[in-house]
Short mmCIF file of C-alpha atoms in Angstrom, two decimals:
data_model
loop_
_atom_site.label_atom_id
_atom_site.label_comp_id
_atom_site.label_asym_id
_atom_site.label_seq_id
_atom_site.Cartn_x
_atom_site.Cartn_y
_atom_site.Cartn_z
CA UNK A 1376 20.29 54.04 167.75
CA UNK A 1377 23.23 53.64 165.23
CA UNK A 1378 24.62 57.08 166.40
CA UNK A 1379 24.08 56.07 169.98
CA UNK A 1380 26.61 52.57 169.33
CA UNK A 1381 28.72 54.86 167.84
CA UNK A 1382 29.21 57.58 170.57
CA UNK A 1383 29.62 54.74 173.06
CA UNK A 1384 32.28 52.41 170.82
CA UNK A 1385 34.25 56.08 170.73
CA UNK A 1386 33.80 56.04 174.00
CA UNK A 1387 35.17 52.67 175.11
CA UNK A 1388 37.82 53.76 172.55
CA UNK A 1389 38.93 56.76 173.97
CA UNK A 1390 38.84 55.66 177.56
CA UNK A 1391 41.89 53.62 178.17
CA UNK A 1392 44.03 57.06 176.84
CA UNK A 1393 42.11 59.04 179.21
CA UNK A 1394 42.90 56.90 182.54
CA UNK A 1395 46.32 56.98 181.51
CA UNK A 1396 46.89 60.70 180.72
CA UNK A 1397 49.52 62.47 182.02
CA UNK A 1398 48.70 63.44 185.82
CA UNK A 1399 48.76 67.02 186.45
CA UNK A 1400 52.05 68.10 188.59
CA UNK A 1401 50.75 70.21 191.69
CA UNK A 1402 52.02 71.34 194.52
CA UNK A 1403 51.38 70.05 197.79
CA UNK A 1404 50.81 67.16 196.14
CA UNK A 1405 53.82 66.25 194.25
CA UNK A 1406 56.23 68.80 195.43
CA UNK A 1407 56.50 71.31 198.23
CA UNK A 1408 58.04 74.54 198.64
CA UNK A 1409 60.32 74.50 201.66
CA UNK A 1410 59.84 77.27 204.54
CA UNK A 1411 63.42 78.70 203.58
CA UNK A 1412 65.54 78.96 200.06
CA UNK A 1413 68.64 76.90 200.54
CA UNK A 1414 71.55 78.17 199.22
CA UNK A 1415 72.78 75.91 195.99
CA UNK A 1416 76.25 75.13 194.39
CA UNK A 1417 76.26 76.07 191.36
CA UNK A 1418 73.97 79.67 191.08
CA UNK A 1419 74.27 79.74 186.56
CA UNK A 1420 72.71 76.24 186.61
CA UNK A 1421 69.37 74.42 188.06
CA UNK A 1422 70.94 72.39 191.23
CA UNK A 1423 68.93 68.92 191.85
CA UNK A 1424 69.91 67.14 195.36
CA UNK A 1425 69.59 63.51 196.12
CA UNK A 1426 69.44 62.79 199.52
CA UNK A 1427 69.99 58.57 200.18
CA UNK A 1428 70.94 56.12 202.87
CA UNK A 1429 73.33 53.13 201.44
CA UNK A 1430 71.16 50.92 204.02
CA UNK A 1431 67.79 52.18 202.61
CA UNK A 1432 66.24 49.76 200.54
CA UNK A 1433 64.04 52.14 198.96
CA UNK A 1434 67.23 54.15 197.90
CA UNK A 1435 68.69 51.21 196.34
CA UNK A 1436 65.71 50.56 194.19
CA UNK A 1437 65.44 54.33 192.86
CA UNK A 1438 69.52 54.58 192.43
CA UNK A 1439 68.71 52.89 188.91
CA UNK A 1440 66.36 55.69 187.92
CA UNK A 1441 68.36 57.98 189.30
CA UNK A 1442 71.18 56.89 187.35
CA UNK A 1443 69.15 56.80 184.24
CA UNK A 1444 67.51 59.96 184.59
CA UNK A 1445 71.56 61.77 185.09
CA UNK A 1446 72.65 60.08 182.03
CA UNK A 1447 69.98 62.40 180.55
CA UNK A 1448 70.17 65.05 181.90
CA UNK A 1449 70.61 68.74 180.57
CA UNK A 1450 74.16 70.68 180.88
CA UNK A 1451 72.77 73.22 182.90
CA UNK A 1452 71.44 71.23 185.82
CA UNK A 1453 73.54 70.17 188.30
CA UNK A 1454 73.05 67.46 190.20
CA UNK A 1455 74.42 66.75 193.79
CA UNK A 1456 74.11 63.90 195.94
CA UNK A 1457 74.28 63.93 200.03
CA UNK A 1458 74.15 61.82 202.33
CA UNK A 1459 71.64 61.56 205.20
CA UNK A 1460 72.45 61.27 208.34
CA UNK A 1461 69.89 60.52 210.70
CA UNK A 1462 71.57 58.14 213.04
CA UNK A 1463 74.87 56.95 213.89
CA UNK A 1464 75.37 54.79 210.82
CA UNK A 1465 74.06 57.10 208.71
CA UNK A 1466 76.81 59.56 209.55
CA UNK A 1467 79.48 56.13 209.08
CA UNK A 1468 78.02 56.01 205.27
CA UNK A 1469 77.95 59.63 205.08
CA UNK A 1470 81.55 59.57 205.59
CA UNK A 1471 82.15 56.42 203.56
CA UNK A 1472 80.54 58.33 200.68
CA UNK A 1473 82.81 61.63 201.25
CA UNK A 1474 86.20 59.12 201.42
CA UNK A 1475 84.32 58.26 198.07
CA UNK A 1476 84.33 61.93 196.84
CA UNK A 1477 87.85 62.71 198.17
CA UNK A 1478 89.31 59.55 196.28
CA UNK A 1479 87.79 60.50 192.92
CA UNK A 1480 85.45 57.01 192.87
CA UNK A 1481 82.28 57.34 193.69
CA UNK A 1482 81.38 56.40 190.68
CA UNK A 1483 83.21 53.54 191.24
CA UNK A 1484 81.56 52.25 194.50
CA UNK A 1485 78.05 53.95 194.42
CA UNK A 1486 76.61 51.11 193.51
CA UNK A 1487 78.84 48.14 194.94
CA UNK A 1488 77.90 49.90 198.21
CA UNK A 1489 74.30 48.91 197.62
CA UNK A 1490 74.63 45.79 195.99
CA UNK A 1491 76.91 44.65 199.21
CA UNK A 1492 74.10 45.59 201.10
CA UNK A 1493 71.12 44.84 199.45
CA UNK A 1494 72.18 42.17 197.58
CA UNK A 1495 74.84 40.29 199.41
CA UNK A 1496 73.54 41.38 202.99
CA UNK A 1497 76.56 42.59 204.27
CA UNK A 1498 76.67 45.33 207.20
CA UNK A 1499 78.98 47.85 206.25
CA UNK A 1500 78.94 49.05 209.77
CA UNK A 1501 83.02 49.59 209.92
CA UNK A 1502 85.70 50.90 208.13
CA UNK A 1503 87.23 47.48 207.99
CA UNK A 1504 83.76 46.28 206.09
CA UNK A 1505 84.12 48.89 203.65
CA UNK A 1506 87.63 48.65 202.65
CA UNK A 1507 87.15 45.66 200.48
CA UNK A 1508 84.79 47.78 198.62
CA UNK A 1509 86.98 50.35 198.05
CA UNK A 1510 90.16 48.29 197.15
CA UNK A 1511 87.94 45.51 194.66
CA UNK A 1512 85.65 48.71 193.31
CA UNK A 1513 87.55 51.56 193.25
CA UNK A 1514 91.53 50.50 192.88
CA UNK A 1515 92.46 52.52 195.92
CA UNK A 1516 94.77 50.92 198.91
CA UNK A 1517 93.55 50.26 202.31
CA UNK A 1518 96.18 52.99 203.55
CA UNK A 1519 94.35 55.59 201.01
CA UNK A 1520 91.01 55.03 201.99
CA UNK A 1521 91.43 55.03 205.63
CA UNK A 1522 93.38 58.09 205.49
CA UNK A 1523 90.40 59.65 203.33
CA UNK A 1524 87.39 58.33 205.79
CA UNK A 1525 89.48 60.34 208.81
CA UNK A 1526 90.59 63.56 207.08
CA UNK A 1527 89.07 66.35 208.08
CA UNK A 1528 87.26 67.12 205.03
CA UNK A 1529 85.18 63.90 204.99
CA UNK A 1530 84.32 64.53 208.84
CA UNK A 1531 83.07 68.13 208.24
CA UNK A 1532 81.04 67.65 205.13
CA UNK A 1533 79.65 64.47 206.53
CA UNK A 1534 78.56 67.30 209.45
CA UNK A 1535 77.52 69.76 206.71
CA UNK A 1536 74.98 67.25 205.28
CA UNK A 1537 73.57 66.57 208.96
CA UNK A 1538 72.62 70.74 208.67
CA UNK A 1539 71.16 70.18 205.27
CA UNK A 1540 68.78 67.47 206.00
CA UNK A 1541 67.36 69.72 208.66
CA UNK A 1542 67.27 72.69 206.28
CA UNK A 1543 66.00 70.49 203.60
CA UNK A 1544 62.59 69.76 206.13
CA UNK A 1545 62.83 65.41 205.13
CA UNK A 1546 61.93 62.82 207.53
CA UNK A 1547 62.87 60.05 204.89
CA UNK A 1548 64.89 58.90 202.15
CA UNK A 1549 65.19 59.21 198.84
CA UNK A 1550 64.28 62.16 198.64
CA UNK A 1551 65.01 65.31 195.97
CA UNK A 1552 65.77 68.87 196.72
CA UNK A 1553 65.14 71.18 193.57
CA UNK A 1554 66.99 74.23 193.18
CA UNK A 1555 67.29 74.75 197.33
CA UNK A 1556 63.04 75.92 197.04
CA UNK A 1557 61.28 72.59 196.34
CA UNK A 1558 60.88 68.90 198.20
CA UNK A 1559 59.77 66.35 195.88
CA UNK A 1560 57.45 64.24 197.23
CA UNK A 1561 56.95 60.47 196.95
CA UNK A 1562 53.74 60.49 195.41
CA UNK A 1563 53.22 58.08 192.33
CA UNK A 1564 56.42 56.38 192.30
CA UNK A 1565 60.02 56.90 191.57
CA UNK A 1566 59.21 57.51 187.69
CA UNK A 1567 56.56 60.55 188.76
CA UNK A 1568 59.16 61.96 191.44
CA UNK A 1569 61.85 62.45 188.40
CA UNK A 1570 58.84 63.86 186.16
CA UNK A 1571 58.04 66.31 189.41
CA UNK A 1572 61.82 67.11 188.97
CA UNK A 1573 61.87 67.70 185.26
CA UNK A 1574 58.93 70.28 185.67
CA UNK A 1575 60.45 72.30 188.61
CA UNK A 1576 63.68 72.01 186.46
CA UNK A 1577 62.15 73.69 183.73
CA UNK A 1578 60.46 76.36 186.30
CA UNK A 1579 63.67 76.81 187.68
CA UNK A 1580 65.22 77.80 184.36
CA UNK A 1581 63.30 80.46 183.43
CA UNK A 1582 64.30 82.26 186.69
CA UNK A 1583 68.04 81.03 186.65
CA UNK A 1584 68.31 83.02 183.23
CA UNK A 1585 66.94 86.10 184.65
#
């Protein structure tokens, strides 16, 4: 009888660590292998791709774990972000995000651009909108960042990331591209999609070393 108490006090014991073990990664679950290899920007490092919406409000909450998770991450993955564009004012934030890029501050107004949003329910929805933005955030003129958002450079690219989405197979936002072979998928929460990307980042490594 004694033993019996025992087994089963081990047992209530043990229990909570076991329903919160460490869910194995698998694919088609937690990650899917797209149809086609992309091509990737930097071929001597592991390339991770965000793909986000400034007006998603899903994209807003992960940008915080995104952020954390770059602070941390390794020197030889590279990580990329790119705009979606699935409708018109997609491709307007696509090219916001570009002007960004061109101007050296996206850094700068990554995340005032969801905060006006999100937080202060702004639209966005014109160059005009975003110029305060731009001039409070990122110390650049009106003149500057107009003449960014029209250049050529921010039109094609914000056309280059229309091809990617397709390539990359998503129907949503955020999502993560791993190395140009992998989707992450949304299963489990933002914290399980950057665990997803840590383990195809460390598959990934093995073969960029080859």
């Amino acid at each position: 009888m004694m033993k019996k108490l025992n087994w089963l006090w081990l047992s209530l014991l043990v229990l909570p660590f076991a329903l919160h073990a460490e869910t194995p990664i698998e694919e088609g679950v937690h990650y899917f292998e797209l149809i086609q290899q992309q091509p990737t920007t930097a071929p001597d490092k592991v390339e991770v791709v965000e793909l986000f919406w400034y007006g998603c409000p899903h994209c807003d909450k992960f940008e915080p774990f995104v952020k954390d998770w770059e602070a941390k991450k390794s020197d030889d993955v590279a990580f990329v972000r790119v705009p979606a564009t699935f409708r018109p004012i997609w491709e307007f934030h696509a090219r916001v995000y570009y002007a960004a890029e061109l101007l050296g501050v996206v850094d700068k107004i990554h995340e005032p651009m969801f905060h006006a949003i999100h937080r202060d329910n702004q639209r966005l929805d014109s160059p005009a909108a975003v110029e305060a933005i731009f001039t409070e955030h990122g110390g650049v003129s009106s003149e500057q960042f107009r003449k960014a958002f029209n250049s050529f450079s921010a039109v094609t690219k914000s056309r280059q990331a229309k091809l990617m989405v397709q390539r990359y197979e998503i129907t949503g936002v955020p999502a993560i591209i791993v190395n140009g072979k992998y989707r992450v998928a949304g299963v489990g929460g933002f914290d399980q999609m950057l665990k997803t990307v840590d383990y195809l980042v460390a598959m990934e490594r093995a073969v960029v070393k080859q």
